[in-house]
Short mmCIF file of C-alpha atoms in Angstrom, two decimals:
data_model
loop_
_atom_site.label_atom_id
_atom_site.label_comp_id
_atom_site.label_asym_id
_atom_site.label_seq_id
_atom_site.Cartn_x
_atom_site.Cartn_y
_atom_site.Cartn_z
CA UNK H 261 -18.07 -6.47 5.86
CA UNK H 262 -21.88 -6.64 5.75
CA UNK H 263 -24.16 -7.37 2.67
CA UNK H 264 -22.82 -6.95 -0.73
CA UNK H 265 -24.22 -3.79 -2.41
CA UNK H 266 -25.84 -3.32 -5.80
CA UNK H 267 -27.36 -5.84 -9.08
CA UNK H 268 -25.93 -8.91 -10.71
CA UNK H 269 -23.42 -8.63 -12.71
CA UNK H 270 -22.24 -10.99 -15.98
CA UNK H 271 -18.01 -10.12 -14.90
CA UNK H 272 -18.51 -8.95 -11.13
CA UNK H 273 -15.14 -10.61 -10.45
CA UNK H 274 -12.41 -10.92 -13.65
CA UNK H 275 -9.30 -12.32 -12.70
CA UNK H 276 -7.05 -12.93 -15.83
CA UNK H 277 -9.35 -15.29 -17.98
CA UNK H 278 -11.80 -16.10 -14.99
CA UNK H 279 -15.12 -14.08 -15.05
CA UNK H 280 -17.77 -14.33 -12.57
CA UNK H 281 -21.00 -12.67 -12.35
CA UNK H 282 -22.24 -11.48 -8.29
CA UNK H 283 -24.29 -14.60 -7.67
CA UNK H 284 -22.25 -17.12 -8.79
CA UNK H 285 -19.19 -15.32 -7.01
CA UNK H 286 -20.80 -15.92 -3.70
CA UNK H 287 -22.14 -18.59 -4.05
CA UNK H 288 -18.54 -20.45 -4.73
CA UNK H 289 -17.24 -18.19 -1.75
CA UNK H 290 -20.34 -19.95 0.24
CA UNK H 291 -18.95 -23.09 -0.51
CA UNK H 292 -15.68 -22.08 0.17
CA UNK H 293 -17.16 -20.93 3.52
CA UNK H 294 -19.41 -24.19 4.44
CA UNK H 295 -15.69 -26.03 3.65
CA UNK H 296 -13.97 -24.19 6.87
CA UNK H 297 -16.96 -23.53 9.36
CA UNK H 298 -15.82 -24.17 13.15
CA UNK H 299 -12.36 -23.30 12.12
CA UNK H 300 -10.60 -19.82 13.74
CA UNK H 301 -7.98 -19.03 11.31
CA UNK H 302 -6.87 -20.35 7.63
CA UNK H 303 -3.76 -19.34 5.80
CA UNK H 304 -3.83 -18.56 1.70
CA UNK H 305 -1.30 -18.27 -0.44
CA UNK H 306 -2.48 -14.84 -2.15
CA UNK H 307 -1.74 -15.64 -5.58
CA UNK H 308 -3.00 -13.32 -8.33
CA UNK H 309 -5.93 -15.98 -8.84
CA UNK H 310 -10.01 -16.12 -8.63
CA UNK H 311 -9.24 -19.21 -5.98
CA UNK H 312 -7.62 -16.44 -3.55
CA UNK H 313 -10.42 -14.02 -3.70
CA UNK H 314 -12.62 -16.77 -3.21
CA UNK H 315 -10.52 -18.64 -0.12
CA UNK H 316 -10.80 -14.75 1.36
CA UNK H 317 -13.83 -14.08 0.52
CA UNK H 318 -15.61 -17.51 2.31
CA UNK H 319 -13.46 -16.63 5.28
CA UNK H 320 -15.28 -13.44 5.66
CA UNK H 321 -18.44 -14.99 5.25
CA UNK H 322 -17.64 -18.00 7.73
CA UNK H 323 -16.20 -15.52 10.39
CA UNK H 324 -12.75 -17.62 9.85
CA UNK H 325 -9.87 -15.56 10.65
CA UNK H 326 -7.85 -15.38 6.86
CA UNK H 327 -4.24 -15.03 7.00
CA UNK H 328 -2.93 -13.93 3.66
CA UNK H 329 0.76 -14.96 3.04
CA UNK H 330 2.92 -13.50 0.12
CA UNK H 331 3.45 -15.75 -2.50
CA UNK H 332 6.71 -15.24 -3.07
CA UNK H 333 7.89 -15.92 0.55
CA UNK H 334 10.92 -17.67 1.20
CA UNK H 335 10.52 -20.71 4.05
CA UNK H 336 11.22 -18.97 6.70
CA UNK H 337 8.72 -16.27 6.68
CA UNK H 338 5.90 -19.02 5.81
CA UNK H 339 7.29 -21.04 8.63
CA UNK H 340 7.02 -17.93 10.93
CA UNK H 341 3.93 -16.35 9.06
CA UNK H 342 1.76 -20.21 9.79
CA UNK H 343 3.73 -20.60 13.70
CA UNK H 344 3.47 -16.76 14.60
CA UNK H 345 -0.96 -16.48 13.28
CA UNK H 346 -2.01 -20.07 14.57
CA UNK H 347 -3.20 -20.99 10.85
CA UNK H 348 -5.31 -24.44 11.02
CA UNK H 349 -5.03 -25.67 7.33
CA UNK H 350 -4.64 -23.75 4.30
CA UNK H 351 -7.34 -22.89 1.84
CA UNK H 352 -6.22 -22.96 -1.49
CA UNK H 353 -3.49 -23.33 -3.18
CA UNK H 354 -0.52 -24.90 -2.04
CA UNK H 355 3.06 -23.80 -1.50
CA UNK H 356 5.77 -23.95 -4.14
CA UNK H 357 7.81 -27.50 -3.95
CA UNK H 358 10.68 -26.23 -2.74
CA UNK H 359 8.54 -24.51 0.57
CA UNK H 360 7.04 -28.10 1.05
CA UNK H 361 10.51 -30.02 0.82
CA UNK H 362 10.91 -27.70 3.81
CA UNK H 363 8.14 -29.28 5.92
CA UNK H 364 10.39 -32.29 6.10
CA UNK H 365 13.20 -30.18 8.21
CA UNK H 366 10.34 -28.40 10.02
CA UNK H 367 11.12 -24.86 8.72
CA UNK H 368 7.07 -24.26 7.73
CA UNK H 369 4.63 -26.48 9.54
CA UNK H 370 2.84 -29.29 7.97
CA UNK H 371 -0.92 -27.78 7.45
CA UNK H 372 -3.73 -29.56 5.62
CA UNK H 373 -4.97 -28.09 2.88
CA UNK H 374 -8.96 -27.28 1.41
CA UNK H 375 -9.40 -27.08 -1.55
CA UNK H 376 -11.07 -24.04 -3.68
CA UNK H 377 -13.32 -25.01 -6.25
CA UNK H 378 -14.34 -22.37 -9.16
CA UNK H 379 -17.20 -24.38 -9.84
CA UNK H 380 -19.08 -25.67 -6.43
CA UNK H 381 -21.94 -23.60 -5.71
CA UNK H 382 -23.85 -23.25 -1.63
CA UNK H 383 -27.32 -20.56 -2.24
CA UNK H 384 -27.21 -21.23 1.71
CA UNK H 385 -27.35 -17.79 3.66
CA UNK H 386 -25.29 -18.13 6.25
CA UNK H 387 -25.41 -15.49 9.61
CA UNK H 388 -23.05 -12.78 9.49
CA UNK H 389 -20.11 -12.23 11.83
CA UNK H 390 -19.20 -10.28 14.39
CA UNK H 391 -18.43 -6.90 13.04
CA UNK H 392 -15.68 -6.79 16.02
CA UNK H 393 -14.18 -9.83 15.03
CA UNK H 394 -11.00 -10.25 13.28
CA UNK H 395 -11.31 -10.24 9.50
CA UNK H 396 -7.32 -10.28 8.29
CA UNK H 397 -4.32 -10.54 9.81
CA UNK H 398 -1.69 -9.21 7.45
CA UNK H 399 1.96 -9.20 7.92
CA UNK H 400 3.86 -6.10 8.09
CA UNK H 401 7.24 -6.39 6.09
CA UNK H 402 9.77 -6.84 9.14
CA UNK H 403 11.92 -4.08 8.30
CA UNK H 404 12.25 -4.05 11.64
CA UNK H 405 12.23 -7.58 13.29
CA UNK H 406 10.26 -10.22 12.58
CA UNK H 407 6.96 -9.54 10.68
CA UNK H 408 3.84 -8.90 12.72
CA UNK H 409 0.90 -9.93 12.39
CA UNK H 410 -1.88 -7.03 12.29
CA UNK H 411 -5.09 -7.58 13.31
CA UNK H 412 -8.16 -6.14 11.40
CA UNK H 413 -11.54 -6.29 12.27
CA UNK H 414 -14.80 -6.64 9.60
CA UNK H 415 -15.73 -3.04 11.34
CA UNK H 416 -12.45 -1.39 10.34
CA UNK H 417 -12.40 -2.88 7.28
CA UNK H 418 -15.86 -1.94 6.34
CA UNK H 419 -15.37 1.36 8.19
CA UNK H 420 -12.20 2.68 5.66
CA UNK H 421 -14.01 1.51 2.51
CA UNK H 422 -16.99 3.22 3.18
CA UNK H 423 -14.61 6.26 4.34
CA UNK H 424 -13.22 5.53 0.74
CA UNK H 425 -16.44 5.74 -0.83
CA UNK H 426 -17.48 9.20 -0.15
CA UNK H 427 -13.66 10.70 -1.06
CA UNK H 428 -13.70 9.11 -4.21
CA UNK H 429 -17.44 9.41 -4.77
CA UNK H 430 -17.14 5.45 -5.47
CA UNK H 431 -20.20 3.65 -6.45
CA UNK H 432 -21.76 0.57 -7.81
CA UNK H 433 -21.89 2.00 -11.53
CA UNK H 434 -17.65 1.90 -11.27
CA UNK H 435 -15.14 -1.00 -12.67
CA UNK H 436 -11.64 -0.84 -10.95
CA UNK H 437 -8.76 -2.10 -12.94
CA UNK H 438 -5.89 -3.34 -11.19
CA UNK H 439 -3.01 -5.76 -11.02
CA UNK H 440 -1.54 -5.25 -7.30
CA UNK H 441 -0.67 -8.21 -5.15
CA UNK H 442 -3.55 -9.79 -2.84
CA UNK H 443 -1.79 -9.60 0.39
CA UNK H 444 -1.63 -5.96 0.88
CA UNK H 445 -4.19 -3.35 1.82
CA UNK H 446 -3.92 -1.88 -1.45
CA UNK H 447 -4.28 -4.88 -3.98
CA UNK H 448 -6.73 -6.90 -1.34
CA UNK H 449 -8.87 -4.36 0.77
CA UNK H 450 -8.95 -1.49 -1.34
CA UNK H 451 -8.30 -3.81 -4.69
CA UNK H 452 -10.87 -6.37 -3.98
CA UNK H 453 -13.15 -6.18 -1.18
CA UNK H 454 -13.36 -2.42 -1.83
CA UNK H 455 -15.85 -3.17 -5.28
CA UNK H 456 -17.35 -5.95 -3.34
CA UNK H 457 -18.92 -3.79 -0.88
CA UNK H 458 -19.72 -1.13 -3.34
CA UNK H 459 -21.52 -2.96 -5.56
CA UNK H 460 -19.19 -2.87 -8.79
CA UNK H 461 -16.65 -4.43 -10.49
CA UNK H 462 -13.54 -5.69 -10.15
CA UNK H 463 -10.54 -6.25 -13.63
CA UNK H 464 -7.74 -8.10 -12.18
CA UNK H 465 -4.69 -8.28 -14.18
CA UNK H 466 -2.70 -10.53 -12.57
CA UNK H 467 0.22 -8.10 -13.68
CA UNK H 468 0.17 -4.45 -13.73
CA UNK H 469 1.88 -3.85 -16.86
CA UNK H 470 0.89 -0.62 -19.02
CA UNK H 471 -0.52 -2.98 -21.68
CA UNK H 472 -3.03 -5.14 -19.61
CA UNK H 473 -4.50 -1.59 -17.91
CA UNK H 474 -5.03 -0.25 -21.09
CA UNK H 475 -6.48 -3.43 -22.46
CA UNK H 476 -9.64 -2.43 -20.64
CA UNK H 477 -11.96 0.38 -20.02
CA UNK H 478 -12.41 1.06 -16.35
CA UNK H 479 -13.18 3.64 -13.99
CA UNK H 480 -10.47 3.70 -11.57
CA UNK H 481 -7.40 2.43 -12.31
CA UNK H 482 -4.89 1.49 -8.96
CA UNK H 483 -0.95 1.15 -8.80
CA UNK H 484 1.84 2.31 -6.94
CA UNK H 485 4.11 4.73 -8.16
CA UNK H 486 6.24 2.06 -10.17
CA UNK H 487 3.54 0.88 -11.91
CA UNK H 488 2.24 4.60 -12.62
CA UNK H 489 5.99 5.12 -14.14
CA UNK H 490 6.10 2.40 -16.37
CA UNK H 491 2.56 3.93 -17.39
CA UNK H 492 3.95 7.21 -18.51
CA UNK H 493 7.10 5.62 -20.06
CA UNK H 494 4.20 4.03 -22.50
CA UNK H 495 2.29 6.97 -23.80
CA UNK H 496 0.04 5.52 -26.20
CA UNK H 497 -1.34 2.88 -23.30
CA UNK H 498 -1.38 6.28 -20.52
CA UNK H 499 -3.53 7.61 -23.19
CA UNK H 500 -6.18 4.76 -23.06
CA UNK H 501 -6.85 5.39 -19.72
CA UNK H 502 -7.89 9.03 -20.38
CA UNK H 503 -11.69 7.77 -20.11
CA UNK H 504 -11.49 6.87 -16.61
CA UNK H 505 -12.47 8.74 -13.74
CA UNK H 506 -10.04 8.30 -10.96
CA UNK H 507 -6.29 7.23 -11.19
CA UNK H 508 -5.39 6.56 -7.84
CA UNK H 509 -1.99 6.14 -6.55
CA UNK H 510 -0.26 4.97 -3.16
CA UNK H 511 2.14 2.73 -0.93
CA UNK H 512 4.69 4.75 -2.16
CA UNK H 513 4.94 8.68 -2.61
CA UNK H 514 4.53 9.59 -6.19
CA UNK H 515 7.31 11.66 -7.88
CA UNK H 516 5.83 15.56 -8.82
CA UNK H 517 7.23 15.43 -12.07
CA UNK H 518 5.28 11.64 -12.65
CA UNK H 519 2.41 12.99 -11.21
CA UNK H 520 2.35 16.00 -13.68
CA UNK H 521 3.38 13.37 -16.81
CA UNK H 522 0.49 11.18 -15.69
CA UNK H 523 -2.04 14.49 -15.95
CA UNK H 524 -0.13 15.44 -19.07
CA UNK H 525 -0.99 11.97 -20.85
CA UNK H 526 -4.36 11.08 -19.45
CA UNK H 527 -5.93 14.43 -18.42
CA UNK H 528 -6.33 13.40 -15.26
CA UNK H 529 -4.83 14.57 -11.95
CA UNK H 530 -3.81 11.52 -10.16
CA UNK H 531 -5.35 10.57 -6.43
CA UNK H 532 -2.70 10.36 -3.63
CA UNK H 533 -3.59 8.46 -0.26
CA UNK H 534 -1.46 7.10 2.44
CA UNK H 535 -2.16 4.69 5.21
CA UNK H 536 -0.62 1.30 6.28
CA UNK H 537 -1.55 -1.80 7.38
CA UNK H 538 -2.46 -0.96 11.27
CA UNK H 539 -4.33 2.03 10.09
CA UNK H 540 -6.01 1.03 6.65
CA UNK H 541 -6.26 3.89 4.39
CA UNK H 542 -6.58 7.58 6.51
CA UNK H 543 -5.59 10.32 4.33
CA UNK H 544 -6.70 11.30 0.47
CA UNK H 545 -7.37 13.63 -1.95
CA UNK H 546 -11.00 13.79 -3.09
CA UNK H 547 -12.43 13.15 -6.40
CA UNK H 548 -13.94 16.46 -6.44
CA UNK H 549 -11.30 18.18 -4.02
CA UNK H 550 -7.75 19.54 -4.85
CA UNK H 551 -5.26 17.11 -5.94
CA UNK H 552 -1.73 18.67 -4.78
CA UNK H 553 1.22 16.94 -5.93
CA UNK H 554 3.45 15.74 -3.30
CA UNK H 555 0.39 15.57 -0.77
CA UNK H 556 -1.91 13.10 0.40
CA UNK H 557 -5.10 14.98 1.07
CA UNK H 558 -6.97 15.01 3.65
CA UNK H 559 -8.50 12.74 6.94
CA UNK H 560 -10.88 10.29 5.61
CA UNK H 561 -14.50 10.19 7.40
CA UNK H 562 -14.21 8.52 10.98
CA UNK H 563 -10.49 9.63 10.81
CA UNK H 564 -8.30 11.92 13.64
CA UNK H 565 -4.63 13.04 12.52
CA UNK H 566 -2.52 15.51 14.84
CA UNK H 567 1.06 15.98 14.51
CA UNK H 568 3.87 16.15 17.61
CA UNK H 569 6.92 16.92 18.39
CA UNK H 570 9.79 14.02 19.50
CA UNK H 571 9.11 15.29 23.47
CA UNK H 572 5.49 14.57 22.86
CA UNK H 573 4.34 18.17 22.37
CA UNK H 574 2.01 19.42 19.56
CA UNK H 575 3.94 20.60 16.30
CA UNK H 576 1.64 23.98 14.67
CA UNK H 577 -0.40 22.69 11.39
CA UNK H 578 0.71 25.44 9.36
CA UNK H 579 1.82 23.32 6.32
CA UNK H 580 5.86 23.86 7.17
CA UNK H 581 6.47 22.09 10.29
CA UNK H 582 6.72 18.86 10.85
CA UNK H 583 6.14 16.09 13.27
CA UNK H 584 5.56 12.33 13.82
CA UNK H 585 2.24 11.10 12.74
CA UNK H 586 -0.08 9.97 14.77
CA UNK H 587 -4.11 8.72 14.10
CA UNK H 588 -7.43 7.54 15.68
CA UNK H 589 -10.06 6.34 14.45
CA UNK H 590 -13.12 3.45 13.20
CA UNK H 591 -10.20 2.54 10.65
CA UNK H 592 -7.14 1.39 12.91
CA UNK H 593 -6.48 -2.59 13.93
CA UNK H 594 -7.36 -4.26 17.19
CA UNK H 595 -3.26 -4.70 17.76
CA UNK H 596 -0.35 -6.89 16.87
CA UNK H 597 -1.13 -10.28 17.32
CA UNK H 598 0.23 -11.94 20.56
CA UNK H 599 2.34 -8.52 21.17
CA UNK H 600 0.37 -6.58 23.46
CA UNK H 601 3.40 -5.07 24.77
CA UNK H 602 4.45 -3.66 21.36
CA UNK H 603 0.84 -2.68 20.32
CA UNK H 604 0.52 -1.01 23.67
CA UNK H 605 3.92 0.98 22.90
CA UNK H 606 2.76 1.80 19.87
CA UNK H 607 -0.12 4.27 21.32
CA UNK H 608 0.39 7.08 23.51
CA UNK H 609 -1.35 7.17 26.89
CA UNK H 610 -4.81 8.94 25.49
CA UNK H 611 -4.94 6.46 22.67
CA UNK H 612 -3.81 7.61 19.49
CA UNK H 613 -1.41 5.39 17.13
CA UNK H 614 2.50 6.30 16.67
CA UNK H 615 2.39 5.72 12.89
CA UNK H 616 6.39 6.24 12.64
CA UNK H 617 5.80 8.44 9.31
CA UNK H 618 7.05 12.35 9.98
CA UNK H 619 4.09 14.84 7.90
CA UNK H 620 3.40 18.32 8.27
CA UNK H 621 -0.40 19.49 7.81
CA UNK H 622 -1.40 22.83 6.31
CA UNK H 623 -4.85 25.34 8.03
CA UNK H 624 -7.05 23.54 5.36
CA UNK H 625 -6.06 19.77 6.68
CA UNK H 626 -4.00 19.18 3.63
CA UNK H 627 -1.26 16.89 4.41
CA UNK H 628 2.20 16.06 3.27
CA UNK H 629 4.32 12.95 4.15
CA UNK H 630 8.13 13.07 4.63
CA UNK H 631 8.52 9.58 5.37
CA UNK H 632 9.49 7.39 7.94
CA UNK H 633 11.27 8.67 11.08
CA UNK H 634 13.47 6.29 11.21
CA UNK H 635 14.73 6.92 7.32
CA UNK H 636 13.49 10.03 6.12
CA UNK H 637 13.90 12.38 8.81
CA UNK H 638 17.58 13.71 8.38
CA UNK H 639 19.13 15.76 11.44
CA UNK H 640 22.19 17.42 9.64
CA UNK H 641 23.89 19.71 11.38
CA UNK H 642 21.68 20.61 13.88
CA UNK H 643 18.30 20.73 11.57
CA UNK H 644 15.74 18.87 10.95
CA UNK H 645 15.47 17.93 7.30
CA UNK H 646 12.87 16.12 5.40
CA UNK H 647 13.69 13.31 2.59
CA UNK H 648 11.13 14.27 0.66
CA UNK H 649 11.60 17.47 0.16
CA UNK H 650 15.24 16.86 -1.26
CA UNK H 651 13.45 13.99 -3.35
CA UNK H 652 11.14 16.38 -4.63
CA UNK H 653 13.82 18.91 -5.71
CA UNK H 654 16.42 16.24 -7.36
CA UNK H 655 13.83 14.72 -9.14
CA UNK H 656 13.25 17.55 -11.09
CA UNK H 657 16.36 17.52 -12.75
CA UNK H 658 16.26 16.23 -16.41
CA UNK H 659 18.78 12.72 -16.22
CA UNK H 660 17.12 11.87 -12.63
CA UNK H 661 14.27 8.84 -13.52
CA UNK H 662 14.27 7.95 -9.70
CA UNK H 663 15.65 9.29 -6.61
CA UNK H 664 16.17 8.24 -2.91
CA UNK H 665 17.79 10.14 -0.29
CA UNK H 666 18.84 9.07 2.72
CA UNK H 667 21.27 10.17 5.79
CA UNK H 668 24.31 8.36 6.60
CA UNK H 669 26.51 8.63 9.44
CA UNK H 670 28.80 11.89 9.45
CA UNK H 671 31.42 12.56 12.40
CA UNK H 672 31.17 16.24 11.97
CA UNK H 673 27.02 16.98 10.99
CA UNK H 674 25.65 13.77 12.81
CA UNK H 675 24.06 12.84 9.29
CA UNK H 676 25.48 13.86 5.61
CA UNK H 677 22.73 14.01 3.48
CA UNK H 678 22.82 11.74 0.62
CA UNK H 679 21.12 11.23 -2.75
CA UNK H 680 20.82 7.99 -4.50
CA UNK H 681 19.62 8.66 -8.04
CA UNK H 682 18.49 6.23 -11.06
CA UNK H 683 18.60 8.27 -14.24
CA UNK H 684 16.62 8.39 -17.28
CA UNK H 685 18.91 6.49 -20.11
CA UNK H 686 22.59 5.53 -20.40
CA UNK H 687 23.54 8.90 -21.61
CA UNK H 688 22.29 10.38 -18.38
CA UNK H 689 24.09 8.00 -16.47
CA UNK H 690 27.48 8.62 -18.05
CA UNK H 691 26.94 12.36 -17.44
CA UNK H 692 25.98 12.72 -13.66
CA UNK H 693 28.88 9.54 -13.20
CA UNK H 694 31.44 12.07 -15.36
CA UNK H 695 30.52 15.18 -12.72
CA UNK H 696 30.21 12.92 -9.84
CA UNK H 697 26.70 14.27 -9.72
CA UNK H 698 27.71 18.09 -9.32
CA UNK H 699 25.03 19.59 -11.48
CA UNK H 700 22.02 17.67 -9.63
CA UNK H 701 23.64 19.67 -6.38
CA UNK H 702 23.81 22.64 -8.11
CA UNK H 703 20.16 22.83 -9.59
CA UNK H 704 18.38 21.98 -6.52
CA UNK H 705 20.34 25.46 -5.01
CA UNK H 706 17.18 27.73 -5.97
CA UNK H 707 14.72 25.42 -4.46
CA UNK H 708 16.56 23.66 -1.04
CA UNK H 709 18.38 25.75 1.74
CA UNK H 710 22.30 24.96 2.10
CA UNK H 711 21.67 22.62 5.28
CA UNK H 712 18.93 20.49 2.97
CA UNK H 713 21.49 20.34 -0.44
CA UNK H 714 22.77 16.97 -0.99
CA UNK H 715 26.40 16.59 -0.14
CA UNK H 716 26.92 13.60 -1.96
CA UNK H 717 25.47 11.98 -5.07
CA UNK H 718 25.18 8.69 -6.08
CA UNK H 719 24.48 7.00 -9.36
CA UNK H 720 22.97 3.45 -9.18
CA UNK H 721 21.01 1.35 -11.51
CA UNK H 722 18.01 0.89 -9.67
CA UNK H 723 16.52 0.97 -6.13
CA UNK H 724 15.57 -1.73 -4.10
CA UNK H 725 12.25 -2.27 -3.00
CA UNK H 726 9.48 -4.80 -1.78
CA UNK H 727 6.63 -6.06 -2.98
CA UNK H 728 4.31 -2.79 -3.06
CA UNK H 729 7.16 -0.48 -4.50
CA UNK H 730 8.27 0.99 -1.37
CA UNK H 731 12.04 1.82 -1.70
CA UNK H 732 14.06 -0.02 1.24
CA UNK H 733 16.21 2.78 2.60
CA UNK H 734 17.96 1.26 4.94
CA UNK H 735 19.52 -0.75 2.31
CA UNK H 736 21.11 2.22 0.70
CA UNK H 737 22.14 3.68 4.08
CA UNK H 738 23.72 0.44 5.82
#
């Protein structure tokens, strides 16, 4: 990660009611660091809490492998998370009661445990680590198996901040405001370690609500698109943000019509970035660049993107086509931790990364994702149809809230496009049940070609999702 950039600060680090100015914040993560030395890797329970910042933070600055784990994982996925990374001990806090009754049947190994103190203070300076050795390993969600663990090094890490910096034109003089969860890229690298190395400070919330971000006056402002609805479904707290400089949104696309509410209520156009946990953050808008709704923006410094075809052959960036994702770069991980064989499948033969999202990319280097190829790209009759683009159109009908579409399994087309849609009140609901969602077919006719209309509609009350707001597809499809 390298030194920490800019002055002292009297709230550096605010964490609900925990404030901590720059020198005493490292100082307590030297301690933290002193605590663990010798050790390779320590597992912590990323609760929304100054002891987690601090239990990653000294692991940094020891060179000691941290292994965040959600807090809200069930015993299994501890027991897998602590078997699967090697963890030694965990720093911090402990596991709920009913995940330690579990040790007793074996289900999550029995770990020591350090302890994180707010208060102890090291001014020790202790030698940096090995910008090629691993920083995090965080877990990937195991839509598709078992969660792996990804392996990021300080020089990646450091690498997509400062990549970061220069979009957003992100500086020491900024305070981010934020309530995402610490075991992400988003809520940790970006969220955290992202004001750390800049120089400026950091407002945790502990929850995102509309409320506690316009409780205070930052700079930036971060949340994924569920937190940046419940922001526009609370006007007067959208307006308190109108004094920041960036609202920056991601882990999920953002809806058009939220993104043009958001810049209705704040006056500000919001920023859109993608990436994922092997590849950190690679593509956003700028802060003084065009912000397109529906697109992500552009390569971030130290950042290749090229798009191809499913035989491997390149797909034309001319802002129509599209193809499966794929990215190099000073920003992607070292490789799924005791998998070579999958991290080596994961890259084609000259070395760029598979991400598994389908984009298209316009002349300028603009691009748009569609989603994932396993979800979101729809062959219906013979074409190719992006998710996204039906998501786009639906959504901008007036009882539609939320929308996912998804293709199920037709005899006749291969896949029958279908739209699951949340809407706005009860009334709406009644209405598109009454039609069996006929009109939300019929207004998307000016804007989608026959083969991309939804053939079915579906009303439900809400869609499922994980932790970061990413709507679980395969839920709706199975």
């Amino acid at each position: 990660m390298g030194a920490p950039a800019g002055g002292d600060d009297p709230e550096t680090l605010v964490v609900g009611d925990v404030a901590m100015a720059r020198t005493e914040l490292y100082a307590a993560a030297t301690a933290v660091a002193e605590r663990i030395a010798g050790a390779e890797r320590v597992a912590v329970l990323a609760r929304p809490t100054a002891q987690t910042v601090l239990a990653v933070l000294g692991g940094l600055i020891a060179g000691v492998t941290v292994v965040p784990v959600p807090p809200d994982s069930g015993p299994g996925e501890i027991g897998h998370i602590l078997r699967d990374s090697g963890a030694q001990a965990w720093l911090g806090a402990a596991p709920e009661p009913d995940v330690a009754q579990a040790f007793a049947a074996d289900a999550v190994p029995e770990l020591p445990f350090v302890p994180v103190r707010l208060h102890a203070r090291s001014w020790h300076a202790l030698p940096a680590p090995d910008p090629a050795s691993p920083a995090l390993i965080l877990y990937t969600s195991g839509t598709t198996g078992a969660p792996k663990g990804v392996v990021l090094s300080h020089r990646a890490i450091a690498a997509d901040l400062d990549g970061l910096a220069v979009a957003w034109q992100w500086t020491a003089d900024d305070v981010l405001v934020h309530g995402l969860p610490l075991f992400h890229v988003h809520g940790l690298v970006l969220g955290i370690l992202g004001p750390l190395r800049r120089g400026g400070r950091v407002i945790h919330t502990v929850r995102p609500t509309p409320e506690r971000y316009a409780e205070h006056r930052g700079t930036m402002y971060f949340g994924v698109p569920t937190v940046w609805s419940r922001v526009a479904a609370a006007p007067e707290a959208a307006r308190a943000l109108a004094g920041a400089r960036l609202l920056v949104s991601g882990s999920a696309p953002l809806p058009v019509p939220l993104f043009d509410r958001l810049r209705e209520l704040t006056g500000l156009a919001p920023i859109e970035r993608y990436g994922m946990s092997e590849t950190l953050i690679t593509l956003s808008t700028r802060a003084d660049g065009e912000r397109r709704p529906g697109w992500v923006g552009q390569s971030v410094a130290g950042v290749e993107t090229r798009l191809r075809d499913e035989r491997g052959e390149p797909v034309p960036h001319d802002g129509a086509s599209i193809g499966g994702l794929e990215v190099r770069g000073a920003t992607l991980f070292d490789g799924y931790l005791n998998k070579p064989d999958v991290t080596a499948a994961e890259h084609t033969e000259d070395g760029w990364f598979r991400t598994g999202d389908v984009a298209c990319i316009d002349a300028g280097g603009f691009h748009r994702i569609v989603g994932r190829a396993s979800t979101d790209l729809i062959k219906s009759g013979g074409y190719r149809v992006g998710a996204g683009e039906v998501e786009a159109a639906v959504a901008a009908h007036p009882d539609v809230a939320e929308v996912a579409v998804v293709g199920v399994p037709d005899d006749d087309l291969g896949q029958r496009i279908v739209a699951f849609v949340v809407a706005r009140d009860g009334a709406g609901a009644r209405r598109l049940r009454a039609e069996g969602g006929a009109s939300v077919i019929d207004a998307v006719t000016g804007a989608l070609s026959a083969h991309k209309r939804p053939r079915a509609v579906r009303v439900v009350d809400a869609l499922p999702r994980n932790a970061m707001g990413k709507v679980q597809k395969k839920q709706l499809a199975g």
